[in-house]
Amino acid sequence: MHAQWSAHSRRPARGTKASTPRRSATARTRAETRTSGPDPRPPAPAAAAAQTTLTTLSVWRQLYERDFPLYKQPLEVGCFSLDSRRRFFNDARQLRYYVAPERKIPNFDLRAGYRERFVRRDDGVKEGLDHILRWILANRAKLQAPDAAAASPPDCALGVDFVTWRGHLTKLLTTPYETREGWLLAATRLRGTLYVSEVETDAARAERLARTERHSEMMYWGYKFEQYTCAAEPRGRPDEGGVVNTNEAFCTVVRTRLANHRLLFSGEVDCRDADPRAPPGPACYLELKTSAEICTAKQRSNFHRFKLLKWWAQSFLPGVPRIVAGFRDNDGMVVSVETYQTSKISQLIKNEYNCWKPTVCMNFCSDFLSFVQSVATEDDPRVVYLFSWEPHKEVSYTVHRDTQYCFLPDWYLREMTHAQ
Ligand code: 0WD
Ligand code: CA
């Protein structure tokens, strides 16, 4: 069952089903060596010398229809907050508390306040992994707990193989089913840990700059719904007349393992269960969503096929158990609210023909991380491996030394390479 956390490693049973085509990791990749890309250098010597230099990774779904991989129950190791001016705090001051709507038909007006009470984060400012890195520096002692240190080789300073945003992992999980948007992920190795940070694609940048007023307003609706359903205090009430400021965020930091990859990632959390007896994070967290109301069978099918995939992937990764969805009409009025158990979503979609499968998402992500491990071998933050994917293509990469792609800031490198 995908819903349950696997406590033991289950090896993918290769070649047990005769009906599905199955190829080895090497056969699955093309033998061509890729030297094209933004800079014309040959591949780094370390990458070229690797035993099996996989140069591309296939995204073909059937390759990933194996047993569900090990995914350990995510453990919250900390959290941080970003305030209205995007300043970092190593605490939970921005955590909010869920307040269920009083009426079955809430009629929340999501358009209210868009012009007068909306402070929008400047999404042209690329923060990379900076907030997570700040959190790591402030919590190094926690990360290097005795058991973690003993279990990790001395050349792996943090005791994890990957550091990234949850949102980047969500994109990886949904890649086998994505037909519209590609991605660029930069990876760099420092003291044994791979840091993975997104680079905006030209297409995403063009879309951001060409965003229509209508689209911009619809992006606001999601935040407005949060305001109607969240309070700043455990027994507080929502402040419907307040300012919506998208600079503010509460982020959880979790540790987990996918197959043999030890992961440390952070994700923004909308709110928690207001009951003080609720379990600790991430089990007490809720994800809030808005979506167009479903009126036809076709709309329901699309909702299952596309939206629930994204919702499931995003909440499954950090172990957020519940998703509260506000369904709205075209005028931005919330007409119903529904709670989904993350662990039951894969059952809900079973009746859809040729629908997405959690195991494909997780196996693809795991294989991609193995691919990154095998490619990004040089332990040097001045070297960035850029992984690129476009729909209907394979994942490929290029290597960049001392370029604008470098993303670990000096303040982080100084701390990590000096004082142990
Ligand atoms: O600079 C950037 N392009 C990135 C910023 C890339 C990745 C992350 N971030 C920041 C976000 O500003 C946010 O503070 O990291 C935090 C979220 O990280 P995540 O949880 O890993 O991202 P994701 O799962 O994609 O998004 C979670 C929520 C979103 O909720 P919905 O329900 O819409 O999925 O974070 C918010 C949004 O509420 N969010 C953002 N808020 C402001 N600006 C952004 C953004 N660019 N992206 C996500
Ligand atoms: Ca949300």
Short mmCIF file of C-alpha atoms and ligand atoms in Angstrom, two decimals:
data_model
loop_
_atom_site.label_atom_id
_atom_site.label_comp_id
_atom_site.label_asym_id
_atom_site.label_seq_id
_atom_site.Cartn_x
_atom_site.Cartn_y
_atom_site.Cartn_z
CA MET A 1 0.00 0.00 0.00
CA HIS A 2 1.45 3.31 -1.05
CA ALA A 3 -0.10 5.06 1.86
CA GLN A 4 1.97 3.29 4.44
CA TRP A 5 5.53 4.09 5.18
CA SER A 6 7.82 1.22 4.41
CA ALA A 7 10.06 0.37 7.33
CA HIS A 8 12.18 -2.11 5.41
CA SER A 9 13.96 -1.83 2.15
CA ARG A 10 12.17 -3.68 -0.60
CA ARG A 11 14.34 -4.46 -3.54
CA PRO A 12 12.80 -3.80 -6.92
CA ALA A 13 12.00 -7.22 -8.30
CA ARG A 14 13.67 -6.91 -11.66
CA GLY A 15 12.42 -9.05 -14.47
CA THR A 16 9.76 -10.87 -12.49
CA LYS A 17 6.84 -9.87 -14.67
CA ALA A 18 7.28 -11.13 -18.17
CA SER A 19 4.53 -8.91 -19.52
CA THR A 20 6.21 -5.57 -18.87
CA PRO A 21 9.31 -4.62 -20.80
CA ARG A 22 12.15 -4.24 -18.36
CA ARG A 23 15.61 -3.06 -19.08
CA SER A 24 18.66 -2.55 -16.95
CA ALA A 25 19.70 0.91 -15.82
CA THR A 26 22.42 0.96 -18.44
CA ALA A 27 20.27 -0.24 -21.29
CA ARG A 28 17.70 2.37 -20.46
CA THR A 29 20.12 5.17 -21.19
CA ARG A 30 21.59 6.19 -24.48
CA ALA A 31 25.28 5.68 -25.05
CA GLU A 32 25.78 9.01 -26.77
CA THR A 33 27.96 11.52 -24.98
CA ARG A 34 26.40 14.92 -24.69
CA THR A 35 28.67 17.87 -25.05
CA SER A 36 26.22 20.40 -26.40
CA GLY A 37 24.65 22.99 -24.11
CA PRO A 38 25.17 26.51 -22.90
CA ASP A 39 28.92 26.13 -22.61
CA PRO A 40 30.98 24.17 -25.08
CA ARG A 41 33.30 22.39 -22.64
CA PRO A 42 33.72 18.64 -22.74
CA PRO A 43 32.24 16.72 -19.82
CA ALA A 44 34.19 16.98 -16.57
CA PRO A 45 36.90 14.31 -16.36
CA ALA A 46 35.40 12.80 -13.21
CA ALA A 47 32.04 12.33 -14.89
CA ALA A 48 33.57 10.91 -18.03
CA ALA A 49 35.64 8.45 -16.03
CA ALA A 50 32.70 7.07 -14.07
CA GLN A 51 32.22 3.35 -14.58
CA THR A 52 28.86 3.53 -16.29
CA THR A 53 28.50 7.04 -17.58
CA LEU A 54 24.77 7.37 -18.02
CA THR A 55 24.30 10.32 -20.29
CA THR A 56 20.53 10.51 -20.37
CA LEU A 57 17.70 9.16 -18.27
CA SER A 58 14.47 7.94 -19.78
CA VAL A 59 11.14 9.22 -18.50
CA TRP A 60 9.14 6.38 -20.06
CA ARG A 61 6.52 5.36 -17.49
CA GLN A 62 6.69 1.62 -17.93
CA LEU A 63 10.32 1.57 -16.84
CA TYR A 64 9.19 2.69 -13.41
CA GLU A 65 6.30 0.31 -12.84
CA ARG A 66 8.20 -1.68 -10.23
CA ASP A 67 7.48 -2.34 -6.59
CA PHE A 68 7.02 0.79 -4.53
CA PRO A 69 10.46 1.88 -3.31
CA LEU A 70 11.42 2.33 0.30
CA TYR A 71 10.18 5.70 1.50
CA LYS A 72 10.77 6.24 5.18
CA GLN A 73 8.25 8.15 7.23
CA PRO A 74 9.42 11.77 7.00
CA LEU A 75 10.71 13.08 10.31
CA GLU A 76 10.43 16.77 11.06
CA VAL A 77 13.89 17.92 12.20
CA GLY A 78 13.04 21.60 12.39
CA CYS A 79 11.20 24.49 10.84
CA PHE A 80 11.65 28.14 9.98
CA SER A 81 9.58 31.20 9.22
CA LEU A 82 9.83 34.01 6.69
CA ASP A 83 8.20 37.25 7.72
CA SER A 84 6.37 39.93 5.71
CA ARG A 85 9.73 41.24 4.50
CA ARG A 86 11.04 37.77 3.72
CA ARG A 87 13.39 37.75 6.71
CA PHE A 88 14.43 34.35 8.06
CA PHE A 89 13.61 33.20 11.60
CA ASN A 90 14.68 29.88 13.00
CA ASP A 91 11.28 29.25 14.62
CA ALA A 92 7.57 28.64 14.00
CA ARG A 93 6.30 32.21 14.36
CA GLN A 94 4.46 32.04 11.02
CA LEU A 95 2.71 28.75 11.72
CA ARG A 96 -1.06 29.15 11.47
CA TYR A 97 -4.01 27.15 12.80
CA TYR A 98 -6.77 25.64 10.72
CA VAL A 99 -10.31 26.93 11.23
CA ALA A 100 -12.92 24.86 9.37
CA PRO A 101 -15.59 26.90 7.54
CA GLU A 102 -18.77 27.22 9.56
CA ARG A 103 -21.14 26.65 6.66
CA LYS A 104 -21.36 23.82 4.14
CA ILE A 105 -21.51 26.43 1.39
CA PRO A 106 -18.99 28.94 2.74
CA ASN A 107 -19.40 31.56 -0.02
CA PHE A 108 -15.97 32.97 0.70
CA ASP A 109 -15.26 35.74 -1.79
CA LEU A 110 -11.72 35.04 -2.98
CA ARG A 111 -11.57 38.28 -4.96
CA ALA A 112 -11.96 40.47 -1.89
CA GLY A 113 -8.91 42.60 -1.16
CA TYR A 114 -7.00 41.83 -4.35
CA ARG A 115 -6.49 45.52 -5.15
CA GLU A 116 -6.27 47.02 -1.69
CA ARG A 117 -4.91 44.39 0.67
CA PHE A 118 -2.41 42.31 -1.27
CA VAL A 119 1.37 42.43 -0.94
CA ARG A 120 2.91 40.16 -3.52
CA ARG A 121 6.29 38.53 -3.17
CA ASP A 122 8.69 39.58 -5.94
CA ASP A 123 9.09 36.29 -7.80
CA GLY A 124 11.83 37.80 -9.94
CA VAL A 125 14.10 37.49 -6.90
CA LYS A 126 15.68 34.04 -7.01
CA GLU A 127 16.43 32.82 -3.53
CA GLY A 128 17.72 29.41 -4.53
CA LEU A 129 18.28 27.25 -1.45
CA ASP A 130 19.32 30.20 0.74
CA HIS A 131 16.65 29.83 3.44
CA ILE A 132 17.33 26.11 3.80
CA LEU A 133 21.06 26.82 4.01
CA ARG A 134 20.44 29.34 6.76
CA TRP A 135 18.43 26.75 8.61
CA ILE A 136 21.24 24.19 8.19
CA LEU A 137 23.85 26.56 9.62
CA ALA A 138 21.61 27.39 12.57
CA ASN A 139 20.95 23.71 13.28
CA ARG A 140 24.15 21.90 12.42
CA ALA A 141 24.42 20.34 15.87
CA LYS A 142 20.99 18.75 15.41
CA LEU A 143 21.93 17.33 12.04
CA GLN A 144 25.17 15.90 13.33
CA ALA A 145 23.52 14.01 16.18
CA PRO A 146 25.71 11.08 17.35
CA ASP A 147 23.71 8.45 15.48
CA ALA A 148 23.68 10.44 12.27
CA ALA A 149 27.45 11.01 12.46
CA ALA A 150 28.13 7.33 13.08
CA ALA A 151 25.98 6.25 10.16
CA SER A 152 27.53 8.60 7.64
CA PRO A 153 31.02 8.45 6.20
CA PRO A 154 33.40 11.17 7.39
CA ASP A 155 33.38 12.81 3.96
CA CYS A 156 29.64 13.44 4.24
CA ALA A 157 29.54 16.40 6.58
CA LEU A 158 25.76 16.68 6.94
CA GLY A 159 24.85 13.01 6.98
CA VAL A 160 22.46 13.40 4.05
CA ASP A 161 22.90 12.78 0.34
CA PHE A 162 20.55 15.50 -0.95
CA VAL A 163 19.42 18.93 0.18
CA THR A 164 16.62 20.58 -1.77
CA TRP A 165 13.15 22.15 -1.72
CA ARG A 166 10.13 19.88 -1.53
CA GLY A 167 8.74 21.69 -4.59
CA HIS A 168 11.67 20.46 -6.70
CA LEU A 169 11.00 16.88 -5.65
CA THR A 170 7.30 17.35 -6.49
CA LYS A 171 8.32 18.25 -10.04
CA LEU A 172 10.41 15.09 -10.25
CA LEU A 173 7.57 12.91 -8.98
CA THR A 174 5.16 14.23 -11.61
CA THR A 175 7.65 14.23 -14.52
CA PRO A 176 6.59 10.85 -16.01
CA TYR A 177 3.09 12.33 -16.47
CA GLU A 178 3.97 15.89 -17.39
CA THR A 179 3.26 16.96 -20.95
CA ARG A 180 3.50 20.74 -20.74
CA GLU A 181 6.28 22.13 -18.58
CA GLY A 182 9.92 21.11 -18.59
CA TRP A 183 12.45 21.87 -15.86
CA LEU A 184 16.08 22.70 -15.16
CA LEU A 185 17.66 21.49 -11.95
CA ALA A 186 21.17 22.50 -10.92
CA ALA A 187 23.16 20.12 -8.72
CA THR A 188 26.42 20.80 -6.94
CA ARG A 189 28.39 18.61 -4.54
CA LEU A 190 29.86 19.90 -1.31
CA ARG A 191 31.49 17.58 1.23
CA GLY A 192 29.57 14.59 0.02
CA THR A 193 26.13 16.21 -0.06
CA LEU A 194 24.38 17.10 -3.30
CA TYR A 195 22.48 20.37 -3.30
CA VAL A 196 19.71 20.58 -5.89
CA SER A 197 18.24 23.96 -6.85
CA GLU A 198 15.90 24.93 -9.65
CA VAL A 199 16.86 27.23 -12.51
CA GLU A 200 13.97 29.01 -14.19
CA THR A 201 13.48 27.82 -17.77
CA ASP A 202 13.16 30.37 -20.58
CA ALA A 203 9.57 29.23 -21.06
CA ALA A 204 8.72 29.69 -17.36
CA ARG A 205 10.35 33.11 -17.37
CA ALA A 206 8.42 34.18 -20.47
CA GLU A 207 5.19 32.95 -18.90
CA ARG A 208 5.91 34.81 -15.66
CA LEU A 209 6.62 38.05 -17.49
CA ALA A 210 3.56 37.70 -19.73
CA ARG A 211 1.18 36.85 -16.86
CA THR A 212 -2.24 38.35 -17.43
CA GLU A 213 -4.14 40.31 -14.84
CA ARG A 214 -6.73 37.52 -14.66
CA HIS A 215 -4.04 34.90 -14.02
CA SER A 216 -2.41 37.11 -11.43
CA GLU A 217 -5.74 37.52 -9.64
CA MET A 218 -6.38 33.80 -9.72
CA MET A 219 -3.01 33.19 -8.08
CA TYR A 220 -4.21 35.48 -5.29
CA TRP A 221 -7.32 33.35 -4.74
CA GLY A 222 -5.31 30.51 -3.21
CA TYR A 223 -3.77 32.84 -0.63
CA LYS A 224 -7.11 34.46 0.11
CA PHE A 225 -8.61 31.03 0.81
CA GLU A 226 -5.80 30.46 3.34
CA GLN A 227 -6.75 33.70 5.05
CA TYR A 228 -10.40 32.58 5.39
CA THR A 229 -9.41 29.26 6.93
CA CYS A 230 -6.40 30.09 9.12
CA ALA A 231 -5.87 31.87 12.43
CA ALA A 232 -2.62 33.16 13.88
CA GLU A 233 -3.36 31.65 17.30
CA PRO A 234 -4.57 28.15 18.29
CA ARG A 235 -7.95 29.45 19.43
CA GLY A 236 -8.05 32.49 17.19
CA ARG A 237 -10.39 33.45 14.35
CA PRO A 238 -9.46 34.16 10.73
CA ASP A 239 -8.74 37.79 9.95
CA GLU A 240 -10.71 38.19 6.72
CA GLY A 241 -10.04 41.91 6.49
CA GLY A 242 -6.28 41.65 6.94
CA VAL A 243 -3.55 41.99 4.33
CA VAL A 244 -2.53 38.96 2.27
CA ASN A 245 1.25 39.03 2.11
CA THR A 246 2.86 36.20 0.14
CA ASN A 247 6.30 36.93 1.55
CA GLU A 248 5.19 35.27 4.76
CA ALA A 249 5.81 31.56 5.06
CA PHE A 250 6.16 28.75 7.54
CA CYS A 251 8.40 25.94 6.32
CA THR A 252 8.99 22.49 7.77
CA VAL A 253 12.35 20.77 7.39
CA VAL A 254 12.15 17.00 7.15
CA ARG A 255 14.56 14.11 6.91
CA THR A 256 13.67 10.94 5.13
CA ARG A 257 15.04 8.27 2.84
CA LEU A 258 14.01 7.27 -0.67
CA ALA A 259 15.56 3.90 -1.56
CA ASN A 260 19.23 4.46 -0.63
CA HIS A 261 19.05 8.27 -0.82
CA ARG A 262 19.05 10.17 2.46
CA LEU A 263 17.10 13.37 1.90
CA LEU A 264 16.82 16.65 3.75
CA PHE A 265 14.25 19.01 2.31
CA SER A 266 12.00 21.87 3.27
CA GLY A 267 8.48 22.69 2.20
CA GLU A 268 6.02 25.44 2.93
CA VAL A 269 3.19 24.36 5.24
CA ASP A 270 -0.13 26.23 5.22
CA CYS A 271 -1.35 25.44 8.73
CA ARG A 272 -1.70 22.84 11.45
CA ASP A 273 -4.58 21.20 13.26
CA ALA A 274 -5.67 23.70 15.92
CA ASP A 275 -6.21 20.95 18.49
CA PRO A 276 -3.23 21.09 20.87
CA ARG A 277 -3.54 17.30 21.32
CA ALA A 278 -2.81 16.70 17.63
CA PRO A 279 0.43 14.82 16.92
CA PRO A 280 3.64 16.76 16.18
CA GLY A 281 4.53 17.82 12.63
CA PRO A 282 4.27 16.72 9.91
CA ALA A 283 1.27 14.61 11.05
CA CYS A 284 -0.66 17.67 12.33
CA TYR A 285 -0.14 19.72 9.15
CA LEU A 286 -2.74 20.54 6.52
CA GLU A 287 -2.32 21.62 2.94
CA LEU A 288 -4.87 24.14 1.62
CA LYS A 289 -5.87 24.26 -2.02
CA THR A 290 -8.40 25.89 -4.26
CA SER A 291 -9.77 24.42 -7.45
CA ALA A 292 -12.53 25.11 -9.94
CA GLU A 293 -15.82 23.48 -8.96
CA ILE A 294 -16.49 20.18 -10.69
CA CYS A 295 -19.68 20.13 -12.75
CA THR A 296 -19.12 17.53 -15.45
CA ALA A 297 -17.71 14.00 -15.71
CA LYS A 298 -14.93 15.34 -17.90
CA GLN A 299 -13.99 17.92 -15.27
CA ARG A 300 -13.95 15.22 -12.60
CA SER A 301 -11.70 13.04 -14.71
CA ASN A 302 -9.28 15.91 -15.36
CA PHE A 303 -9.26 16.76 -11.68
CA HIS A 304 -8.30 13.17 -10.85
CA ARG A 305 -5.72 12.87 -13.59
CA PHE A 306 -3.89 16.14 -13.25
CA LYS A 307 -4.69 18.04 -10.10
CA LEU A 308 -4.80 15.15 -7.66
CA LEU A 309 -1.44 13.95 -8.98
CA LYS A 310 0.16 17.27 -8.07
CA TRP A 311 -1.63 17.51 -4.76
CA TRP A 312 -0.73 13.96 -3.81
CA ALA A 313 2.95 14.33 -4.76
CA GLN A 314 3.35 17.58 -2.87
CA SER A 315 1.82 16.35 0.39
CA PHE A 316 3.05 12.76 0.29
CA LEU A 317 6.70 13.88 0.18
CA PRO A 318 6.77 15.64 3.59
CA GLY A 319 4.12 13.35 5.12
CA VAL A 320 1.32 15.91 5.29
CA PRO A 321 -1.74 13.70 5.84
CA ARG A 322 -4.64 15.98 4.87
CA ILE A 323 -5.49 18.36 2.04
CA VAL A 324 -8.40 20.78 2.41
CA ALA A 325 -9.78 21.88 -0.95
CA GLY A 326 -12.00 24.89 -1.52
CA PHE A 327 -13.98 24.53 -4.75
CA ARG A 328 -14.80 27.88 -6.31
CA ASP A 329 -16.91 29.13 -9.17
CA ASN A 330 -15.62 31.33 -11.99
CA ASP A 331 -16.27 34.45 -9.93
CA GLY A 332 -14.05 33.27 -7.13
CA MET A 333 -16.79 32.26 -4.69
CA VAL A 334 -16.02 29.13 -2.65
CA VAL A 335 -19.04 26.88 -3.04
CA SER A 336 -17.82 23.77 -1.20
CA VAL A 337 -14.95 22.48 0.90
CA GLU A 338 -13.65 18.94 0.90
CA THR A 339 -10.92 17.20 2.89
CA TYR A 340 -8.76 14.57 1.20
CA GLN A 341 -6.58 12.08 3.03
CA THR A 342 -3.28 12.08 1.17
CA SER A 343 -2.97 8.33 1.74
CA LYS A 344 -6.34 7.65 0.10
CA ILE A 345 -5.86 9.69 -3.06
CA SER A 346 -4.35 6.81 -5.01
CA GLN A 347 -7.53 4.78 -4.29
CA LEU A 348 -9.77 7.62 -5.47
CA ILE A 349 -8.21 7.64 -8.92
CA LYS A 350 -8.17 3.88 -9.48
CA ASN A 351 -11.23 4.04 -11.75
CA GLU A 352 -9.63 6.44 -14.19
CA TYR A 353 -8.43 4.74 -17.34
CA ASN A 354 -4.64 4.78 -17.75
CA CYS A 355 -4.18 7.01 -14.72
CA TRP A 356 -1.03 7.98 -12.83
CA LYS A 357 0.60 5.60 -10.38
CA PRO A 358 2.43 6.59 -7.19
CA THR A 359 5.03 3.86 -7.73
CA VAL A 360 6.01 5.34 -11.12
CA CYS A 361 6.46 8.77 -9.51
CA MET A 362 8.59 7.48 -6.66
CA ASN A 363 10.71 5.09 -8.75
CA PHE A 364 11.40 7.80 -11.30
CA CYS A 365 12.47 10.21 -8.56
CA SER A 366 14.71 7.56 -7.01
CA ASP A 367 16.33 6.73 -10.35
CA PHE A 368 16.81 10.41 -11.12
CA LEU A 369 18.62 10.88 -7.80
CA SER A 370 20.83 7.87 -8.62
CA PHE A 371 21.51 9.46 -12.00
CA VAL A 372 22.55 12.71 -10.30
CA GLN A 373 24.78 10.76 -7.90
CA SER A 374 26.55 9.04 -10.79
CA VAL A 375 26.99 12.22 -12.82
CA ALA A 376 27.77 14.89 -10.21
CA THR A 377 30.94 13.36 -8.86
CA GLU A 378 33.27 16.31 -8.48
CA ASP A 379 33.08 17.64 -4.92
CA ASP A 380 33.45 21.32 -5.74
CA PRO A 381 30.79 24.04 -5.42
CA ARG A 382 32.31 25.83 -8.42
CA VAL A 383 31.12 22.95 -10.58
CA VAL A 384 27.42 22.83 -11.36
CA TYR A 385 25.73 19.97 -13.18
CA LEU A 386 22.65 21.21 -14.96
CA PHE A 387 19.95 18.60 -15.51
CA SER A 388 17.41 19.46 -18.10
CA TRP A 389 14.13 17.93 -19.18
CA GLU A 390 11.52 18.82 -21.77
CA PRO A 391 8.25 16.91 -22.29
CA HIS A 392 8.57 13.92 -24.65
CA LYS A 393 12.36 13.91 -24.21
CA GLU A 394 14.88 12.24 -21.93
CA VAL A 395 16.66 13.90 -19.04
CA SER A 396 20.10 15.15 -20.08
CA TYR A 397 22.80 17.21 -18.43
CA THR A 398 25.64 19.65 -19.01
CA VAL A 399 28.60 20.55 -16.80
CA HIS A 400 29.49 24.15 -15.90
CA ARG A 401 32.58 25.37 -14.08
CA ASP A 402 32.79 28.86 -12.53
CA THR A 403 29.62 30.14 -14.18
CA GLN A 404 26.47 32.00 -13.19
CA TYR A 405 24.92 28.64 -12.37
CA CYS A 406 26.95 28.37 -9.14
CA PHE A 407 24.42 28.76 -6.36
CA LEU A 408 25.93 27.96 -2.97
CA PRO A 409 26.55 31.39 -1.43
CA ASP A 410 29.95 32.38 -0.03
CA TRP A 411 28.58 32.74 3.49
CA TYR A 412 27.52 29.12 3.41
CA LEU A 413 30.73 27.83 1.86
CA ARG A 414 32.83 29.69 4.45
CA GLU A 415 30.90 28.13 7.32
CA MET A 416 30.87 24.66 5.83
CA THR A 417 34.49 24.49 4.82
CA HIS A 418 35.99 26.09 7.93
CA ALA A 419 34.67 25.61 11.48
CA GLN A 420 33.62 21.96 11.82
O1 0WD B 1 12.42 31.40 -6.09
C1 0WD B 1 11.79 30.42 -6.42
N1 0WD B 1 11.41 30.26 -7.67
C2 0WD B 1 11.43 29.39 -5.45
C3 0WD B 1 10.97 29.75 -4.24
C4 0WD B 1 11.57 28.00 -5.84
C5 0WD B 1 11.21 27.09 -4.79
C6 0WD B 1 10.74 27.52 -3.60
N2 0WD B 1 10.63 28.83 -3.31
C7 0WD B 1 10.17 29.25 -2.02
C8 0WD B 1 8.76 29.76 -2.03
O2 0WD B 1 8.71 31.12 -2.13
C9 0WD B 1 8.24 29.31 -0.69
O3 0WD B 1 8.59 30.16 0.36
O4 0WD B 1 10.13 28.13 -1.21
C10 0WD B 1 8.93 28.05 -0.47
C11 0WD B 1 8.04 26.92 -0.89
O5 0WD B 1 8.79 25.85 -1.17
P1 0WD B 1 8.11 24.45 -1.49
O6 0WD B 1 7.15 24.12 -0.43
O7 0WD B 1 9.23 23.55 -1.77
O8 0WD B 1 7.34 24.80 -2.83
P2 0WD B 1 5.97 24.24 -3.42
O9 0WD B 1 5.61 22.92 -2.87
O10 0WD B 1 6.09 24.36 -4.89
O11 0WD B 1 4.92 25.32 -2.96
C12 0WD B 1 4.32 25.32 -1.70
C13 0WD B 1 3.65 26.63 -1.47
C14 0WD B 1 2.66 27.03 -2.54
O12 0WD B 1 1.40 26.49 -2.21
P3 0WD B 1 0.46 25.84 -3.34
O13 0WD B 1 -0.72 25.34 -2.58
O14 0WD B 1 0.17 26.93 -4.32
O15 0WD B 1 1.23 24.70 -3.96
O16 0WD B 1 4.61 27.68 -1.43
C15 0WD B 1 4.08 28.83 -2.03
C16 0WD B 1 2.66 28.53 -2.48
O17 0WD B 1 1.78 28.96 -1.49
N3 0WD B 1 4.97 29.18 -3.13
C17 0WD B 1 5.36 30.39 -3.39
N4 0WD B 1 5.08 31.53 -2.78
C18 0WD B 1 5.63 32.63 -3.29
N5 0WD B 1 6.44 32.63 -4.37
C19 0WD B 1 6.21 30.31 -4.51
C20 0WD B 1 6.75 31.49 -5.01
N6 0WD B 1 7.55 31.49 -6.07
N7 0WD B 1 6.30 29.03 -4.88
C21 0WD B 1 5.54 28.35 -4.02
CA CA B 2 -1.40 25.57 -0.44
#
